[in-house]
């Protein structure tokens, strides 16, 4: 079938909205008509080839839409179902079998190959292969081929076009708090970076009852949003000794911290701001090979550092919980979002890169 899709043709090049051919779903695939799709930092990291995904490629991995066709072996989904689309895992490796699917051994080949794991691509343009299957969706497009395993069915009463980012950026931040760090009520947390991931973490920290929630960023508007979403303190890190400031607020440092920027110096601050036995969660994506330094004695005194992928989320379990909290008014993720027509994808990218917008969502029918 003919579809509209945004193709990145060269490293750091623009998103070129073009007409492509999309093959029919295979037996285990689901064709989804995309309604909305968020733009995530990882799309841009891959466009820039920090992670080498082969080009030309259709990115987009925070899609939501309506099931249009299901492969013969697919159970549990039918035409007309509303779905949020998340990441894909193999389902068979040790972490997958233990429910730690963010650490699937096949994460790369199921999400970043630019093809299906078998090396094929369903996308082409004038007979030439175009790479896709990004997070088993490539949803910067009117239609996407997904799998039953990376779809989450959602109620028809929900604003479908806004739900895609629950499948990546939002579950990453909220899950880091609710699934990975699991702070007890009354504890303190410092969240470095007030983009989608950091602000979702702020909302989650508020939900679980953290007593002190400190948001750190360079942009005052974002810090104001953090306050609105539950941060008890904010620090603009421009010209401020952030670690000293956090010690001033907490006395001995925070129980938890989250590094959402991918910047080595910030990761260092996120460890140095911890109290003894504090835990730092590292989530920021940085170019391959990036290193960061720690004071060995800081770690020696009971502190720990752990990486967190996709907020340790199993999307089919966690996204319905976030939707439930949203419906109760306790997780207002829609405050992070600004919508754009799909045709304006390059403007939306410019706005998110300049910090003007937190979470752009492209609307297919606008
Ligand atoms: Zn696996
Ligand atoms: Zn993402």
CSV table of C-alpha atoms and ligand atoms in Angstrom, one decimal, residues 89-93 96 104-106, ligand 1:
chain,number,residue,atom,x,y,z
A,89,UNK,CA,11.6,-7.4,22.8
A,90,UNK,CA,12.4,-11.0,21.9
A,91,UNK,CA,10.3,-12.6,24.6
A,92,UNK,CA,12.6,-15.5,25.0
A,93,UNK,CA,15.9,-14.4,26.7
A,96,UNK,CA,12.5,-11.2,29.1
A,104,UNK,CA,16.3,-7.9,26.5
A,105,UNK,CA,19.4,-9.4,24.9
A,106,UNK,CA,17.7,-8.7,21.5
B,1,LIG,ZN1,14.6,-10.8,25.2
